[in-house]
Amino acid sequence: MNEFTDRFTDRFEPLGVTLGAFLVVVALGTIAGMPWTTNGSVLVSAIQLLGIAGMIAIGVGLAWLARLE
């Protein structure tokens, strides 16, 4: 068909890689926004950081799974 679609073995591969990269970028943007400065609890800040780390792990995992053949 064309050069872009012929590179991928699966038609959802570009979507998976794009969404995985988007999740990582949003998580890094959340860290840059420093959400822990708006609350006074150390526990809530730790939970926010765990959620951000989980979001990065899901994004990387999704992009990795999309690239598997």
PDB file with one MODEL, atoms N, CA, C and O in Angstrom:
MODEL        1
ATOM      1  N   MET A   1       0.819  -1.184   0.000  1.00  0.00           N
ATOM      2  CA  MET A   1       0.000   0.000   0.000  1.00  0.00           C
ATOM      3  C   MET A   1       0.870   1.257   0.000  1.00  0.00           C
ATOM      4  O   MET A   1       1.018   1.925  -1.024  1.00  0.00           O
ATOM      5  N   ASN A   2       1.440   1.567   1.165  1.00  0.00           N
ATOM      6  CA  ASN A   2       2.368   2.693   1.219  1.00  0.00           C
ATOM      7  C   ASN A   2       3.499   2.366   2.190  1.00  0.00           C
ATOM      8  O   ASN A   2       3.444   1.364   2.902  1.00  0.00           O
ATOM      9  N   GLU A   3       4.511   3.206   2.215  1.00  0.00           N
ATOM     10  CA  GLU A   3       5.705   2.924   3.009  1.00  0.00           C
ATOM     11  C   GLU A   3       5.424   2.904   4.511  1.00  0.00           C
ATOM     12  O   GLU A   3       6.036   2.124   5.241  1.00  0.00           O
ATOM     13  N   PHE A   4       4.509   3.749   4.978  1.00  0.00           N
ATOM     14  CA  PHE A   4       4.238   3.819   6.413  1.00  0.00           C
ATOM     15  C   PHE A   4       3.557   2.546   6.906  1.00  0.00           C
ATOM     16  O   PHE A   4       3.983   1.969   7.906  1.00  0.00           O
ATOM     17  N   THR A   5       2.522   2.107   6.227  1.00  0.00           N
ATOM     18  CA  THR A   5       1.787   0.938   6.705  1.00  0.00           C
ATOM     19  C   THR A   5       2.502  -0.364   6.408  1.00  0.00           C
ATOM     20  O   THR A   5       2.262  -1.351   7.103  1.00  0.00           O
ATOM     21  N   ASP A   6       3.369  -0.413   5.408  1.00  0.00           N
ATOM     22  CA  ASP A   6       4.079  -1.649   5.087  1.00  0.00           C
ATOM     23  C   ASP A   6       5.199  -1.972   6.080  1.00  0.00           C
ATOM     24  O   ASP A   6       5.670  -3.108   6.130  1.00  0.00           O
ATOM     25  N   ARG A   7       5.629  -0.979   6.873  1.00  0.00           N
ATOM     26  CA  ARG A   7       6.696  -1.218   7.855  1.00  0.00           C
ATOM     27  C   ARG A   7       6.225  -2.064   9.022  1.00  0.00           C
ATOM     28  O   ARG A   7       7.031  -2.755   9.643  1.00  0.00           O
ATOM     29  N   PHE A   8       4.945  -2.026   9.332  1.00  0.00           N
ATOM     30  CA  PHE A   8       4.427  -2.664  10.534  1.00  0.00           C
ATOM     31  C   PHE A   8       3.773  -3.994  10.199  1.00  0.00           C
ATOM     32  O   PHE A   8       3.064  -4.113   9.199  1.00  0.00           O
ATOM     33  N   THR A   9       4.015  -5.000  11.045  1.00  0.00           N
ATOM     34  CA  THR A   9       3.410  -6.303  10.841  1.00  0.00           C
ATOM     35  C   THR A   9       1.972  -6.334  11.333  1.00  0.00           C
ATOM     36  O   THR A   9       1.153  -7.097  10.821  1.00  0.00           O
ATOM     37  N   ASP A  10       1.668  -5.512  12.317  1.00  0.00           N
ATOM     38  CA  ASP A  10       0.329  -5.452  12.887  1.00  0.00           C
ATOM     39  C   ASP A  10      -0.206  -4.044  12.703  1.00  0.00           C
ATOM     40  O   ASP A  10       0.538  -3.076  12.865  1.00  0.00           O
ATOM     41  N   ARG A  11      -1.463  -3.914  12.372  1.00  0.00           N
ATOM     42  CA  ARG A  11      -1.995  -2.573  12.132  1.00  0.00           C
ATOM     43  C   ARG A  11      -2.179  -1.762  13.411  1.00  0.00           C
ATOM     44  O   ARG A  11      -2.321  -0.541  13.351  1.00  0.00           O
ATOM     45  N   PHE A  12      -2.179  -2.426  14.568  1.00  0.00           N
ATOM     46  CA  PHE A  12      -2.304  -1.701  15.834  1.00  0.00           C
ATOM     47  C   PHE A  12      -0.957  -1.360  16.458  1.00  0.00           C
ATOM     48  O   PHE A  12      -0.910  -0.704  17.499  1.00  0.00           O
ATOM     49  N   GLU A  13       0.120  -1.788  15.850  1.00  0.00           N
ATOM     50  CA  GLU A  13       1.456  -1.518  16.388  1.00  0.00           C
ATOM     51  C   GLU A  13       1.743  -0.020  16.529  1.00  0.00           C
ATOM     52  O   GLU A  13       2.217   0.398  17.585  1.00  0.00           O
ATOM     53  N   PRO A  14       1.479   0.802  15.513  1.00  0.00           N
ATOM     54  CA  PRO A  14       1.736   2.240  15.686  1.00  0.00           C
ATOM     55  C   PRO A  14       0.875   2.868  16.784  1.00  0.00           C
ATOM     56  O   PRO A  14       1.315   3.779  17.484  1.00  0.00           O
ATOM     57  N   LEU A  15      -0.348   2.375  16.926  1.00  0.00           N
ATOM     58  CA  LEU A  15      -1.233   2.896  17.966  1.00  0.00           C
ATOM     59  C   LEU A  15      -0.712   2.545  19.353  1.00  0.00           C
ATOM     60  O   LEU A  15      -0.715   3.394  20.244  1.00  0.00           O
ATOM     61  N   GLY A  16      -0.265   1.306  19.550  1.00  0.00           N
ATOM     62  CA  GLY A  16       0.261   0.884  20.844  1.00  0.00           C
ATOM     63  C   GLY A  16       1.515   1.640  21.240  1.00  0.00           C
ATOM     64  O   GLY A  16       1.666   2.049  22.391  1.00  0.00           O
ATOM     65  N   VAL A  17       2.411   1.823  20.287  1.00  0.00           N
ATOM     66  CA  VAL A  17       3.646   2.565  20.577  1.00  0.00           C
ATOM     67  C   VAL A  17       3.331   4.022  20.877  1.00  0.00           C
ATOM     68  O   VAL A  17       3.907   4.601  21.799  1.00  0.00           O
ATOM     69  N   THR A  18       2.429   4.621  20.115  1.00  0.00           N
ATOM     70  CA  THR A  18       2.062   6.023  20.337  1.00  0.00           C
ATOM     71  C   THR A  18       1.396   6.217  21.691  1.00  0.00           C
ATOM     72  O   THR A  18       1.729   7.155  22.415  1.00  0.00           O
ATOM     73  N   LEU A  19       0.461   5.342  22.041  1.00  0.00           N
ATOM     74  CA  LEU A  19      -0.207   5.474  23.340  1.00  0.00           C
ATOM     75  C   LEU A  19       0.738   5.212  24.501  1.00  0.00           C
ATOM     76  O   LEU A  19       0.635   5.867  25.539  1.00  0.00           O
ATOM     77  N   GLY A  20       1.654   4.272  24.346  1.00  0.00           N
ATOM     78  CA  GLY A  20       2.641   4.022  25.390  1.00  0.00           C
ATOM     79  C   GLY A  20       3.548   5.219  25.609  1.00  0.00           C
ATOM     80  O   GLY A  20       3.835   5.593  26.747  1.00  0.00           O
ATOM     81  N   ALA A  21       4.002   5.823  24.507  1.00  0.00           N
ATOM     82  CA  ALA A  21       4.842   7.020  24.613  1.00  0.00           C
ATOM     83  C   ALA A  21       4.055   8.179  25.221  1.00  0.00           C
ATOM     84  O   ALA A  21       4.598   8.956  26.006  1.00  0.00           O
ATOM     85  N   PHE A  22       2.776   8.296  24.859  1.00  0.00           N
ATOM     86  CA  PHE A  22       1.941   9.357  25.424  1.00  0.00           C
ATOM     87  C   PHE A  22       1.805   9.201  26.937  1.00  0.00           C
ATOM     88  O   PHE A  22       1.881  10.188  27.670  1.00  0.00           O
ATOM     89  N   LEU A  23       1.605   7.978  27.407  1.00  0.00           N
ATOM     90  CA  LEU A  23       1.495   7.757  28.854  1.00  0.00           C
ATOM     91  C   LEU A  23       2.783   8.141  29.581  1.00  0.00           C
ATOM     92  O   LEU A  23       2.735   8.727  30.663  1.00  0.00           O
ATOM     93  N   VAL A  24       3.909   7.818  29.003  1.00  0.00           N
ATOM     94  CA  VAL A  24       5.192   8.177  29.628  1.00  0.00           C
ATOM     95  C   VAL A  24       5.359   9.694  29.663  1.00  0.00           C
ATOM     96  O   VAL A  24       5.802  10.243  30.671  1.00  0.00           O
ATOM     97  N   VAL A  25       5.010  10.372  28.577  1.00  0.00           N
ATOM     98  CA  VAL A  25       5.149  11.836  28.526  1.00  0.00           C
ATOM     99  C   VAL A  25       4.213  12.502  29.533  1.00  0.00           C
ATOM    100  O   VAL A  25       4.607  13.460  30.198  1.00  0.00           O
ATOM    101  N   VAL A  26       2.987  12.012  29.653  1.00  0.00           N
ATOM    102  CA  VAL A  26       2.047  12.585  30.628  1.00  0.00           C
ATOM    103  C   VAL A  26       2.542  12.353  32.050  1.00  0.00           C
ATOM    104  O   VAL A  26       2.418  13.238  32.897  1.00  0.00           O
ATOM    105  N   ALA A  27       3.097  11.180  32.324  1.00  0.00           N
ATOM    106  CA  ALA A  27       3.626  10.902  33.659  1.00  0.00           C
ATOM    107  C   ALA A  27       4.798  11.817  33.988  1.00  0.00           C
ATOM    108  O   ALA A  27       4.901  12.328  35.103  1.00  0.00           O
ATOM    109  N   LEU A  28       5.683  12.024  33.011  1.00  0.00           N
ATOM    110  CA  LEU A  28       6.805  12.939  33.244  1.00  0.00           C
ATOM    111  C   LEU A  28       6.313  14.382  33.424  1.00  0.00           C
ATOM    112  O   LEU A  28       6.881  15.141  34.210  1.00  0.00           O
ATOM    113  N   GLY A  29       5.278  14.748  32.710  1.00  0.00           N
ATOM    114  CA  GLY A  29       4.685  16.074  32.893  1.00  0.00           C
ATOM    115  C   GLY A  29       4.053  16.232  34.267  1.00  0.00           C
ATOM    116  O   GLY A  29       4.089  17.313  34.855  1.00  0.00           O
ATOM    117  N   THR A  30       3.477  15.156  34.773  1.00  0.00           N
ATOM    118  CA  THR A  30       2.904  15.184  36.120  1.00  0.00           C
ATOM    119  C   THR A  30       3.993  15.365  37.161  1.00  0.00           C
ATOM    120  O   THR A  30       3.816  16.111  38.125  1.00  0.00           O
ATOM    121  N   ILE A  31       5.113  14.689  36.975  1.00  0.00           N
ATOM    122  CA  ILE A  31       6.239  14.864  37.908  1.00  0.00           C
ATOM    123  C   ILE A  31       6.761  16.298  37.832  1.00  0.00           C
ATOM    124  O   ILE A  31       7.079  16.902  38.855  1.00  0.00           O
ATOM    125  N   ALA A  32       6.847  16.839  36.615  1.00  0.00           N
ATOM    126  CA  ALA A  32       7.341  18.213  36.451  1.00  0.00           C
ATOM    127  C   ALA A  32       6.403  19.228  37.103  1.00  0.00           C
ATOM    128  O   ALA A  32       6.837  20.294  37.537  1.00  0.00           O
ATOM    129  N   GLY A  33       5.116  18.889  37.167  1.00  0.00           N
ATOM    130  CA  GLY A  33       4.149  19.778  37.796  1.00  0.00           C
ATOM    131  C   GLY A  33       4.188  19.733  39.312  1.00  0.00           C
ATOM    132  O   GLY A  33       3.511  20.519  39.974  1.00  0.00           O
ATOM    133  N   MET A  34       4.964  18.833  39.860  1.00  0.00           N
ATOM    134  CA  MET A  34       5.147  18.658  41.308  1.00  0.00           C
ATOM    135  C   MET A  34       3.822  18.628  42.065  1.00  0.00           C
ATOM    136  O   MET A  34       3.533  19.560  42.815  1.00  0.00           O
ATOM    137  N   PRO A  35       3.004  17.578  41.891  1.00  0.00           N
ATOM    138  CA  PRO A  35       1.690  17.533  42.553  1.00  0.00           C
ATOM    139  C   PRO A  35       1.781  17.422  44.073  1.00  0.00           C
ATOM    140  O   PRO A  35       0.812  17.720  44.770  1.00  0.00           O
ATOM    141  N   TRP A  36       2.925  17.001  44.590  1.00  0.00           N
ATOM    142  CA  TRP A  36       3.059  16.831  46.035  1.00  0.00           C
ATOM    143  C   TRP A  36       3.169  18.154  46.770  1.00  0.00           C
ATOM    144  O   TRP A  36       3.109  18.176  48.000  1.00  0.00           O
ATOM    145  N   THR A  37       3.330  19.274  46.042  1.00  0.00           N
ATOM    146  CA  THR A  37       3.433  20.573  46.716  1.00  0.00           C
ATOM    147  C   THR A  37       2.071  21.119  47.119  1.00  0.00           C
ATOM    148  O   THR A  37       2.001  22.079  47.887  1.00  0.00           O
ATOM    149  N   THR A  38       0.983  20.529  46.616  1.00  0.00           N
ATOM    150  CA  THR A  38      -0.348  21.063  46.921  1.00  0.00           C
ATOM    151  C   THR A  38      -1.023  20.361  48.084  1.00  0.00           C
ATOM    152  O   THR A  38      -2.129  20.743  48.467  1.00  0.00           O
ATOM    153  N   ASN A  39      -0.392  19.346  48.658  1.00  0.00           N
ATOM    154  CA  ASN A  39      -0.980  18.702  49.829  1.00  0.00           C
ATOM    155  C   ASN A  39       0.047  18.678  50.949  1.00  0.00           C
ATOM    156  O   ASN A  39       1.239  18.897  50.732  1.00  0.00           O
ATOM    157  N   GLY A  40      -0.440  18.410  52.136  1.00  0.00           N
ATOM    158  CA  GLY A  40       0.459  18.437  53.280  1.00  0.00           C
ATOM    159  C   GLY A  40       0.810  17.069  53.816  1.00  0.00           C
ATOM    160  O   GLY A  40       1.509  16.961  54.823  1.00  0.00           O
ATOM    161  N   SER A  41       0.343  16.031  53.170  1.00  0.00           N
ATOM    162  CA  SER A  41       0.521  14.690  53.692  1.00  0.00           C
ATOM    163  C   SER A  41       1.626  13.950  52.935  1.00  0.00           C
ATOM    164  O   SER A  41       1.656  13.941  51.704  1.00  0.00           O
ATOM    165  N   VAL A  42       2.518  13.340  53.683  1.00  0.00           N
ATOM    166  CA  VAL A  42       3.589  12.544  53.080  1.00  0.00           C
ATOM    167  C   VAL A  42       3.003  11.273  52.467  1.00  0.00           C
ATOM    168  O   VAL A  42       3.477  10.822  51.425  1.00  0.00           O
ATOM    169  N   LEU A  43       1.991  10.695  53.090  1.00  0.00           N
ATOM    170  CA  LEU A  43       1.364   9.477  52.581  1.00  0.00           C
ATOM    171  C   LEU A  43       0.716   9.724  51.218  1.00  0.00           C
ATOM    172  O   LEU A  43       0.856   8.913  50.302  1.00  0.00           O
ATOM    173  N   VAL A  44       0.016  10.835  51.089  1.00  0.00           N
ATOM    174  CA  VAL A  44      -0.625  11.153  49.812  1.00  0.00           C
ATOM    175  C   VAL A  44       0.424  11.395  48.729  1.00  0.00           C
ATOM    176  O   VAL A  44       0.242  10.980  47.584  1.00  0.00           O
ATOM    177  N   SER A  45       1.502  12.053  49.077  1.00  0.00           N
ATOM    178  CA  SER A  45       2.581  12.282  48.113  1.00  0.00           C
ATOM    179  C   SER A  45       3.210  10.967  47.666  1.00  0.00           C
ATOM    180  O   SER A  45       3.527  10.796  46.488  1.00  0.00           O
ATOM    181  N   ALA A  46       3.390  10.041  48.601  1.00  0.00           N
ATOM    182  CA  ALA A  46       3.957   8.740  48.251  1.00  0.00           C
ATOM    183  C   ALA A  46       3.014   7.971  47.324  1.00  0.00           C
ATOM    184  O   ALA A  46       3.469   7.318  46.384  1.00  0.00           O
ATOM    185  N   ILE A  47       1.731   8.041  47.575  1.00  0.00           N
ATOM    186  CA  ILE A  47       0.759   7.369  46.717  1.00  0.00           C
ATOM    187  C   ILE A  47       0.755   7.999  45.325  1.00  0.00           C
ATOM    188  O   ILE A  47       0.649   7.286  44.327  1.00  0.00           O
ATOM    189  N   GLN A  48       0.867   9.315  45.247  1.00  0.00           N
ATOM    190  CA  GLN A  48       0.937   9.987  43.944  1.00  0.00           C
ATOM    191  C   GLN A  48       2.178   9.540  43.172  1.00  0.00           C
ATOM    192  O   GLN A  48       2.098   9.271  41.974  1.00  0.00           O
ATOM    193  N   LEU A  49       3.309   9.460  43.841  1.00  0.00           N
ATOM    194  CA  LEU A  49       4.538   9.027  43.172  1.00  0.00           C
ATOM    195  C   LEU A  49       4.461   7.565  42.731  1.00  0.00           C
ATOM    196  O   LEU A  49       4.988   7.208  41.678  1.00  0.00           O
ATOM    197  N   LEU A  50       3.810   6.721  43.529  1.00  0.00           N
ATOM    198  CA  LEU A  50       3.614   5.328  43.118  1.00  0.00           C
ATOM    199  C   LEU A  50       2.709   5.244  41.887  1.00  0.00           C
ATOM    200  O   LEU A  50       2.945   4.438  40.987  1.00  0.00           O
ATOM    201  N   GLY A  51       1.677   6.080  41.857  1.00  0.00           N
ATOM    202  CA  GLY A  51       0.797   6.117  40.694  1.00  0.00           C
ATOM    203  C   GLY A  51       1.525   6.584  39.441  1.00  0.00           C
ATOM    204  O   GLY A  51       1.302   6.052  38.353  1.00  0.00           O
ATOM    205  N   ILE A  52       2.387   7.569  39.593  1.00  0.00           N
ATOM    206  CA  ILE A  52       3.176   8.061  38.455  1.00  0.00           C
ATOM    207  C   ILE A  52       4.136   6.981  37.971  1.00  0.00           C
ATOM    208  O   ILE A  52       4.288   6.776  36.766  1.00  0.00           O
ATOM    209  N   ALA A  53       4.780   6.295  38.900  1.00  0.00           N
ATOM    210  CA  ALA A  53       5.692   5.217  38.513  1.00  0.00           C
ATOM    211  C   ALA A  53       4.931   4.090  37.813  1.00  0.00           C
ATOM    212  O   ALA A  53       5.432   3.502  36.854  1.00  0.00           O
ATOM    213  N   GLY A  54       3.734   3.792  38.290  1.00  0.00           N
ATOM    214  CA  GLY A  54       2.904   2.784  37.634  1.00  0.00           C
ATOM    215  C   GLY A  54       2.490   3.203  36.241  1.00  0.00           C
ATOM    216  O   GLY A  54       2.439   2.376  35.330  1.00  0.00           O
ATOM    217  N   MET A  55       2.195   4.473  36.066  1.00  0.00           N
ATOM    218  CA  MET A  55       1.824   4.980  34.753  1.00  0.00           C
ATOM    219  C   MET A  55       2.985   4.871  33.767  1.00  0.00           C
ATOM    220  O   MET A  55       2.787   4.528  32.601  1.00  0.00           O
ATOM    221  N   ILE A  56       4.185   5.161  34.234  1.00  0.00           N
ATOM    222  CA  ILE A  56       5.367   5.011  33.384  1.00  0.00           C
ATOM    223  C   ILE A  56       5.571   3.536  33.032  1.00  0.00           C
ATOM    224  O   ILE A  56       5.884   3.210  31.887  1.00  0.00           O
ATOM    225  N   ALA A  57       5.396   2.657  33.998  1.00  0.00           N
ATOM    226  CA  ALA A  57       5.581   1.220  33.746  1.00  0.00           C
ATOM    227  C   ALA A  57       4.539   0.710  32.748  1.00  0.00           C
ATOM    228  O   ALA A  57       4.868  -0.093  31.875  1.00  0.00           O
ATOM    229  N   ILE A  58       3.304   1.159  32.862  1.00  0.00           N
ATOM    230  CA  ILE A  58       2.261   0.745  31.921  1.00  0.00           C
ATOM    231  C   ILE A  58       2.562   1.268  30.525  1.00  0.00           C
ATOM    232  O   ILE A  58       2.392   0.544  29.544  1.00  0.00           O
ATOM    233  N   GLY A  59       3.007   2.515  30.422  1.00  0.00           N
ATOM    234  CA  GLY A  59       3.334   3.084  29.118  1.00  0.00           C
ATOM    235  C   GLY A  59       4.478   2.368  28.441  1.00  0.00           C
ATOM    236  O   GLY A  59       4.408   2.064  27.250  1.00  0.00           O
ATOM    237  N   VAL A  60       5.533   2.096  29.190  1.00  0.00           N
ATOM    238  CA  VAL A  60       6.681   1.381  28.631  1.00  0.00           C
ATOM    239  C   VAL A  60       6.276  -0.045  28.262  1.00  0.00           C
ATOM    240  O   VAL A  60       6.668  -0.552  27.210  1.00  0.00           O
ATOM    241  N   GLY A  61       5.503  -0.682  29.115  1.00  0.00           N
ATOM    242  CA  GLY A  61       5.048  -2.039  28.825  1.00  0.00           C
ATOM    243  C   GLY A  61       4.159  -2.110  27.593  1.00  0.00           C
ATOM    244  O   GLY A  61       4.279  -3.035  26.790  1.00  0.00           O
ATOM    245  N   LEU A  62       3.274  -1.145  27.441  1.00  0.00           N
ATOM    246  CA  LEU A  62       2.405  -1.120  26.270  1.00  0.00           C
ATOM    247  C   LEU A  62       3.208  -0.930  24.987  1.00  0.00           C
ATOM    248  O   LEU A  62       2.968  -1.615  23.992  1.00  0.00           O
ATOM    249  N   ALA A  63       4.148  -0.014  25.009  1.00  0.00           N
ATOM    250  CA  ALA A  63       4.975   0.212  23.822  1.00  0.00           C
ATOM    251  C   ALA A  63       5.818  -1.027  23.525  1.00  0.00           C
ATOM    252  O   ALA A  63       5.988  -1.388  22.360  1.00  0.00           O
ATOM    253  N   TRP A  64       6.336  -1.670  24.536  1.00  0.00           N
ATOM    254  CA  TRP A  64       7.143  -2.884  24.343  1.00  0.00           C
ATOM    255  C   TRP A  64       6.297  -4.028  23.784  1.00  0.00           C
ATOM    256  O   TRP A  64       6.731  -4.736  22.874  1.00  0.00           O
ATOM    257  N   LEU A  65       5.095  -4.209  24.324  1.00  0.00           N
ATOM    258  CA  LEU A  65       4.212  -5.270  23.841  1.00  0.00           C
ATOM    259  C   LEU A  65       3.777  -5.010  22.399  1.00  0.00           C
ATOM    260  O   LEU A  65       3.631  -5.949  21.616  1.00  0.00           O
ATOM    261  N   ALA A  66       3.572  -3.760  22.053  1.00  0.00           N
ATOM    262  CA  ALA A  66       3.161  -3.432  20.697  1.00  0.00           C
ATOM    263  C   ALA A  66       4.276  -3.720  19.697  1.00  0.00           C
ATOM    264  O   ALA A  66       3.999  -4.040  18.542  1.00  0.00           O
ATOM    265  N   ARG A  67       5.520  -3.612  20.121  1.00  0.00           N
ATOM    266  CA  ARG A  67       6.648  -3.849  19.217  1.00  0.00           C
ATOM    267  C   ARG A  67       7.016  -5.339  19.104  1.00  0.00           C
ATOM    268  O   ARG A  67       7.762  -5.716  18.200  1.00  0.00           O
ATOM    269  N   LEU A  68       6.510  -6.180  19.996  1.00  0.00           N
ATOM    270  CA  LEU A  68       6.799  -7.617  19.911  1.00  0.00           C
ATOM    271  C   LEU A  68       6.161  -8.212  18.651  1.00  0.00           C
ATOM    272  O   LEU A  68       5.109  -7.759  18.199  1.00  0.00           O
ATOM    273  N   GLU A  69       6.796  -9.200  18.115  1.00  0.00           N
ATOM    274  CA  GLU A  69       6.237  -9.864  16.927  1.00  0.00           C
ATOM    275  C   GLU A  69       5.705 -11.212  17.279  1.00  0.00           C
ATOM    276  O   GLU A  69       5.195 -11.921  16.411  1.00  0.00           O
TER     277      GLU A  69
ENDMDL
END
